[in-house]
mmCIF file of C-alpha atoms and ligand atoms in Angstrom:
data_model
loop_
_atom_site.group_PDB
_atom_site.id
_atom_site.type_symbol
_atom_site.label_atom_id
_atom_site.label_comp_id
_atom_site.label_asym_id
_atom_site.label_seq_id
_atom_site.Cartn_x
_atom_site.Cartn_y
_atom_site.Cartn_z
ATOM 1 C CA MET A 1231 63.975 105.716 104.785
ATOM 2 C CA SER A 1232 66.788 107.085 102.692
ATOM 3 C CA GLU A 1233 67.574 110.766 103.030
ATOM 4 C CA TYR A 1234 67.874 111.270 99.272
ATOM 5 C CA GLU A 1235 65.685 110.111 96.437
ATOM 6 C CA PHE A 1236 65.967 109.965 92.688
ATOM 7 C CA VAL A 1237 62.617 110.632 91.056
ATOM 8 C CA LEU A 1238 62.116 108.812 87.768
ATOM 9 C CA SER A 1239 60.041 110.347 84.949
ATOM 10 C CA SER A 1240 57.378 107.786 85.877
ATOM 11 C CA GLY A 1241 57.132 109.401 89.325
ATOM 12 C CA GLU A 1242 58.661 106.417 91.085
ATOM 13 C CA ARG A 1243 60.987 107.487 93.912
ATOM 14 C CA ILE A 1244 64.228 105.535 94.078
ATOM 15 C CA PRO A 1245 66.103 105.773 97.401
ATOM 16 C CA ILE A 1246 69.730 106.869 97.100
ATOM 17 C CA VAL A 1247 72.329 105.355 99.388
ATOM 18 C CA ILE A 1248 75.520 107.403 99.587
ATOM 19 C CA THR A 1249 78.716 106.062 101.080
ATOM 20 C CA THR A 1250 82.045 107.804 101.437
ATOM 21 C CA ARG A 1251 85.181 105.814 100.924
ATOM 22 C CA ARG A 1252 88.712 106.774 101.673
ATOM 23 C CA GLY A 1253 91.090 106.164 98.817
ATOM 24 C CA LEU A 1254 88.346 106.340 96.207
ATOM 25 C CA ARG A 1255 89.224 108.596 93.281
ATOM 26 C CA ASN A 1256 85.965 108.831 91.395
ATOM 27 C CA ILE A 1257 82.276 108.804 92.084
ATOM 28 C CA THR A 1258 80.765 105.435 91.249
ATOM 29 C CA LEU A 1259 77.072 104.903 90.565
ATOM 30 C CA ARG A 1260 75.342 101.574 90.975
ATOM 31 C CA PRO A 1261 71.652 101.536 90.112
ATOM 32 C CA LYS A 1262 70.318 98.338 91.679
ATOM 33 C CA THR A 1263 67.062 96.725 90.705
ATOM 34 C CA ARG A 1264 67.310 93.714 93.016
ATOM 35 C CA PRO A 1265 66.645 92.873 95.730
ATOM 36 C CA ALA A 1266 65.498 96.487 96.222
ATOM 37 C CA ARG A 1267 65.337 99.306 93.690
ATOM 38 C CA GLU A 1268 68.028 101.681 94.958
ATOM 39 C CA ILE A 1269 70.862 103.776 93.656
ATOM 40 C CA HIS A 1270 74.152 103.308 95.461
ATOM 41 C CA ILE A 1271 76.692 106.087 95.170
ATOM 42 C CA SER A 1272 80.241 105.782 96.454
ATOM 43 C CA LYS A 1273 82.121 109.039 96.625
ATOM 44 C CA PRO A 1274 85.633 110.080 97.582
ATOM 45 C CA TRP A 1275 86.094 111.682 100.971
ATOM 46 C CA MET A 1276 86.607 115.167 99.517
ATOM 47 C CA THR A 1277 83.594 115.110 97.197
ATOM 48 C CA SER A 1278 80.478 116.768 98.554
ATOM 49 C CA THR A 1279 77.104 115.079 98.510
ATOM 50 C CA THR A 1280 75.806 117.882 96.275
ATOM 51 C CA THR A 1281 78.486 117.110 93.708
ATOM 52 C CA ALA A 1282 77.686 113.406 93.866
ATOM 53 C CA LEU A 1283 73.989 114.094 93.336
ATOM 54 C CA LYS A 1284 74.772 116.423 90.414
ATOM 55 C CA PHE A 1285 76.831 113.668 88.876
ATOM 56 C CA LEU A 1286 73.903 111.275 89.225
ATOM 57 C CA GLU A 1287 71.644 113.819 87.519
ATOM 58 C CA GLN A 1288 74.062 113.931 84.557
ATOM 59 C CA LYS A 1289 73.628 110.179 84.235
ATOM 60 C CA ARG A 1290 69.850 110.371 84.423
ATOM 61 C CA ARG A 1291 69.108 108.824 81.020
ATOM 62 C CA TRP A 1292 71.304 105.835 81.753
ATOM 63 C CA CYS A 1293 69.712 105.327 85.183
ATOM 64 C CA GLU A 1294 66.182 105.714 83.869
ATOM 65 C CA ARG A 1295 66.810 103.100 81.215
ATOM 66 C CA ILE A 1296 68.044 100.587 83.813
ATOM 67 C CA PHE A 1297 64.969 101.014 85.998
ATOM 68 C CA ASP A 1298 62.617 101.049 83.002
ATOM 69 C CA THR A 1299 63.846 97.781 81.574
ATOM 70 C CA ALA A 1300 64.092 95.859 84.862
ATOM 71 C CA PRO A 1301 60.911 93.997 85.739
ATOM 72 C CA GLN A 1302 58.982 96.033 88.277
ATOM 73 C CA LYS A 1303 58.782 94.527 91.747
ATOM 74 C CA VAL A 1304 55.340 94.089 93.217
ATOM 75 C CA CYS A 1305 55.113 95.043 96.869
ATOM 76 C CA ILE A 1306 53.058 92.742 99.016
ATOM 77 C CA LYS A 1307 50.914 93.799 101.923
ATOM 78 C CA SER A 1308 48.417 92.326 104.324
ATOM 79 C CA GLY A 1309 45.227 91.353 102.507
ATOM 80 C CA ASP A 1310 46.963 90.547 99.202
ATOM 81 C CA VAL A 1311 46.393 87.232 97.463
ATOM 82 C CA ILE A 1312 49.422 85.684 95.806
ATOM 83 C CA GLU A 1313 49.933 82.314 94.193
ATOM 84 C CA PHE A 1314 52.710 79.965 95.154
ATOM 85 C CA LEU A 1315 53.306 76.228 95.104
ATOM 86 C CA GLY A 1316 50.063 75.695 93.267
ATOM 87 C CA ARG A 1317 47.881 77.532 95.786
ATOM 88 C CA ARG A 1318 46.148 80.877 96.016
ATOM 89 C CA VAL A 1319 47.212 82.256 99.373
ATOM 90 C CA THR A 1320 45.700 85.205 101.216
ATOM 91 C CA LEU A 1321 48.337 87.042 103.238
ATOM 92 C CA GLN A 1322 47.519 88.486 106.609
ATOM 93 C CA HIS A 1323 49.556 90.329 109.182
ATOM 94 C CA ASN A 1324 48.940 89.900 112.889
ATOM 95 C CA PRO A 1325 51.560 91.767 114.935
ATOM 96 C CA ALA A 1326 50.255 90.124 118.127
ATOM 97 C CA GLN A 1327 51.448 86.649 117.187
ATOM 98 C CA ARG A 1328 55.021 85.409 117.108
ATOM 99 C CA LEU A 1329 54.808 82.399 114.819
ATOM 100 C CA ASN A 1330 53.241 81.986 111.388
ATOM 101 C CA ASP A 1331 49.937 80.251 110.804
ATOM 102 C CA PHE A 1332 49.244 78.524 107.519
ATOM 103 C CA ILE A 1333 45.631 77.485 107.141
ATOM 104 C CA ILE A 1334 44.633 75.376 104.151
ATOM 105 C CA ASN A 1335 40.981 75.726 103.188
ATOM 106 C CA ASP A 1336 38.703 73.039 101.772
ATOM 107 C CA ASP A 1337 39.035 74.426 98.239
ATOM 108 C CA ASN A 1338 42.858 74.152 98.496
ATOM 109 C CA SER A 1339 43.335 77.899 98.796
ATOM 110 C CA ALA A 1340 45.108 79.002 101.962
ATOM 111 C CA THR A 1341 45.655 81.834 104.409
ATOM 112 C CA LEU A 1342 49.094 82.723 105.683
ATOM 113 C CA ILE A 1343 49.099 84.787 108.861
ATOM 114 C CA VAL A 1344 52.481 86.185 109.786
ATOM 115 C CA GLY A 1345 53.412 87.908 113.013
ATOM 116 C CA GLY A 1346 56.136 90.347 113.926
ATOM 117 C CA GLY A 1347 56.520 94.010 113.076
ATOM 118 C CA ALA A 1348 55.091 95.516 109.895
ATOM 119 C CA ASP A 1349 58.605 96.142 108.583
ATOM 120 C CA MET A 1350 59.256 92.401 108.739
ATOM 121 C CA PHE A 1351 56.109 91.420 106.842
ATOM 122 C CA GLU A 1352 57.631 90.883 103.389
ATOM 123 C CA ARG A 1353 60.689 89.154 104.794
ATOM 124 C CA ARG A 1354 58.582 86.735 106.847
ATOM 125 C CA VAL A 1355 56.340 85.871 103.908
ATOM 126 C CA ARG A 1356 59.402 85.343 101.716
ATOM 127 C CA ASP A 1357 61.088 83.106 104.310
ATOM 128 C CA PHE A 1358 57.908 81.083 104.682
ATOM 129 C CA ILE A 1359 57.658 80.523 100.906
ATOM 130 C CA LYS A 1360 61.350 79.555 100.758
ATOM 131 C CA ALA A 1361 60.938 76.975 103.516
ATOM 132 C CA GLN A 1362 57.784 75.561 101.908
ATOM 133 C CA PHE A 1363 59.530 75.440 98.555
ATOM 134 C CA LEU A 1364 62.405 73.419 99.989
ATOM 135 C CA SER A 1365 60.096 70.904 101.602
ATOM 136 C CA VAL A 1366 58.060 70.484 98.395
ATOM 137 C CA VAL A 1367 61.293 69.962 96.404
ATOM 138 C CA LYS A 1368 62.287 67.248 98.845
ATOM 139 C CA GLN A 1369 58.879 65.588 98.533
ATOM 140 C CA MET A 1370 59.254 65.604 94.743
ATOM 141 C CA ILE A 1371 62.713 64.076 95.009
ATOM 142 C CA HIS A 1372 61.353 61.318 97.196
ATOM 143 C CA THR A 1373 58.988 60.226 94.409
ATOM 144 C CA VAL A 1374 61.898 58.994 92.246
ATOM 145 C CA PRO A 1375 64.135 55.931 92.819
ATOM 146 C CA ARG A 1376 66.567 56.365 95.654
ATOM 147 C CA ASN A 1377 69.681 55.993 93.494
ATOM 148 C CA LEU A 1378 68.836 59.378 91.902
ATOM 149 C CA TRP A 1379 68.592 61.290 95.180
ATOM 150 C CA PRO A 1380 71.194 64.024 95.636
ATOM 151 C CA ARG A 1381 73.319 64.160 98.749
ATOM 152 C CA ARG A 1382 72.035 67.602 99.646
ATOM 153 C CA VAL A 1383 69.415 70.057 98.422
ATOM 154 C CA ALA A 1384 69.942 73.805 98.574
ATOM 155 C CA ILE A 1385 67.916 76.819 97.519
ATOM 156 C CA ARG A 1386 69.285 79.804 95.662
ATOM 157 C CA ASP A 1387 68.030 83.050 94.195
ATOM 158 C CA THR A 1388 69.638 83.120 90.782
ATOM 159 C CA SER A 1389 67.930 84.578 87.763
ATOM 160 C CA SER A 1390 70.051 82.733 85.219
ATOM 161 C CA ARG A 1391 69.595 79.133 86.333
ATOM 162 C CA TRP A 1392 66.560 77.405 87.764
ATOM 163 C CA GLY A 1393 68.415 74.356 88.899
ATOM 164 C CA SER A 1394 71.954 73.048 89.052
ATOM 165 C CA CYS A 1395 73.832 70.045 90.244
ATOM 166 C CA SER A 1396 77.357 70.182 91.656
ATOM 167 C CA THR A 1397 79.967 67.443 91.514
ATOM 168 C CA SER A 1398 79.892 67.303 95.331
ATOM 169 C CA GLY A 1399 76.304 66.059 95.087
ATOM 170 C CA THR A 1400 74.437 69.242 96.041
ATOM 171 C CA MET A 1401 71.402 69.981 93.938
ATOM 172 C CA SER A 1402 70.329 73.635 93.979
ATOM 173 C CA PHE A 1403 67.082 75.203 92.899
ATOM 174 C CA SER A 1404 65.912 78.780 92.550
ATOM 175 C CA TRP A 1405 63.149 79.229 95.123
ATOM 176 C CA ARG A 1406 61.456 81.563 92.600
ATOM 177 C CA LEU A 1407 60.077 78.399 91.050
ATOM 178 C CA ALA A 1408 57.578 78.466 93.915
ATOM 179 C CA PHE A 1409 55.716 81.084 91.817
ATOM 180 C CA ALA A 1410 55.652 78.892 88.706
ATOM 181 C CA PRO A 1411 52.863 76.427 87.980
ATOM 182 C CA TYR A 1412 53.396 73.309 90.080
ATOM 183 C CA ASP A 1413 54.233 71.125 87.072
ATOM 184 C CA VAL A 1414 56.819 73.584 85.802
ATOM 185 C CA MET A 1415 58.589 73.407 89.149
ATOM 186 C CA ARG A 1416 58.325 69.616 89.046
ATOM 187 C CA TYR A 1417 59.852 69.636 85.565
ATOM 188 C CA VAL A 1418 62.943 71.512 86.826
ATOM 189 C CA VAL A 1419 63.364 69.073 89.708
ATOM 190 C CA MET A 1420 63.064 66.055 87.381
ATOM 191 C CA HIS A 1421 65.471 67.702 84.936
ATOM 192 C CA GLU A 1422 68.143 67.963 87.628
ATOM 193 C CA LEU A 1423 67.468 64.437 88.879
ATOM 194 C CA ALA A 1424 67.929 63.130 85.333
ATOM 195 C CA HIS A 1425 71.410 64.668 85.451
ATOM 196 C CA MET A 1426 72.252 62.122 88.133
ATOM 197 C CA VAL A 1427 72.206 59.612 85.249
ATOM 198 C CA HIS A 1428 73.304 61.770 82.299
ATOM 199 C CA MET A 1429 75.502 64.813 82.839
ATOM 200 C CA ASP A 1430 74.772 66.130 79.327
ATOM 201 C CA HIS A 1431 71.641 67.112 77.415
ATOM 202 C CA SER A 1432 71.790 64.130 75.076
ATOM 203 C CA PRO A 1433 68.677 62.408 73.668
ATOM 204 C CA GLU A 1434 69.174 59.765 76.392
ATOM 205 C CA PHE A 1435 69.041 62.506 79.007
ATOM 206 C CA TRP A 1436 65.731 63.844 77.660
ATOM 207 C CA GLN A 1437 64.367 60.332 77.591
ATOM 208 C CA THR A 1438 65.140 60.012 81.306
ATOM 209 C CA VAL A 1439 63.482 63.395 81.996
ATOM 210 C CA SER A 1440 60.352 62.160 80.221
ATOM 211 C CA GLN A 1441 60.380 58.926 82.195
ATOM 212 C CA LEU A 1442 60.566 60.837 85.468
ATOM 213 C CA TYR A 1443 58.241 63.700 84.581
ATOM 214 C CA GLY A 1444 55.734 62.040 82.311
ATOM 215 C CA PHE A 1445 54.059 63.661 79.318
ATOM 216 C CA GLY A 1446 54.507 67.397 78.684
ATOM 217 C CA VAL A 1447 58.212 68.155 79.188
ATOM 218 C CA GLU A 1448 58.260 70.461 76.151
ATOM 219 C CA ARG A 1449 55.331 72.457 77.473
ATOM 220 C CA ALA A 1450 56.991 73.015 80.852
ATOM 221 C CA ARG A 1451 60.240 74.087 79.163
ATOM 222 C CA ARG A 1452 58.411 76.519 76.937
ATOM 223 C CA TRP A 1453 56.552 78.004 79.893
ATOM 224 C CA LEU A 1454 59.839 78.789 81.652
ATOM 225 C CA ASN A 1455 61.309 80.397 78.537
ATOM 226 C CA VAL A 1456 58.310 82.656 78.093
ATOM 227 C CA HIS A 1457 57.435 83.439 81.723
ATOM 228 C CA GLY A 1458 60.690 82.894 83.624
ATOM 229 C CA ALA A 1459 61.352 86.597 84.262
ATOM 230 C CA GLU A 1460 57.916 87.019 85.853
ATOM 231 C CA LEU A 1461 58.931 84.710 88.690
ATOM 232 C CA HIS A 1462 61.010 87.588 90.047
ATOM 233 C CA LYS A 1463 58.186 90.057 90.443
ATOM 234 C CA TYR A 1464 57.835 89.588 94.205
ATOM 235 C CA PHE A 1465 60.415 90.340 96.882
HETATM 236 ZN ZN1 LIG B 1613 70.373 70.411 82.396
#
């Protein structure tokens, strides 16, 4: 727990992380909304913590606006049900076990039981979803002709791009797509695979996307435009 907190008008308590740096001339404030909501303050050696906190208070309106406009993170805890990769998954914590258990029920819902300490719960769930996401992406890739397969697949956590393709042959995807409807995720994968044939967004490119994806490309695109930001609500 952080020693200092910044209390927003909403009542939310934002931890403050203060670091002292030699050679620094001014106090710098960095309100961060991802991955955690925190305020980072760097202060010169000679500046007291009280002065730094007073400075932050002077910038309250600016800080409040940043935290107000950023999408609020949803904390997850044992017992919660979240949806990813097309499944409703009940999360459970069992500190007595070391490995994760993933049990798929008859109705296609699932239970994820993670072990380890309580402080590691979110991290373990996140890592599990990332790993599952990568394997589902690979399965999707394997449904298209081999000549379209990338050399390597990587996962990223970018908010600006859902997928990208490098000249070295690495195809990258934002693992946040795990929280999108299954077909929306599949659309992004097929979009990138179509770039193996057409590097542009020409009509020929879109024709290839449609061939790979099937009917409904426009719908998947629209869904991402409208709901994309919501894919960042967890973790
Ligand atoms: Zn593209």
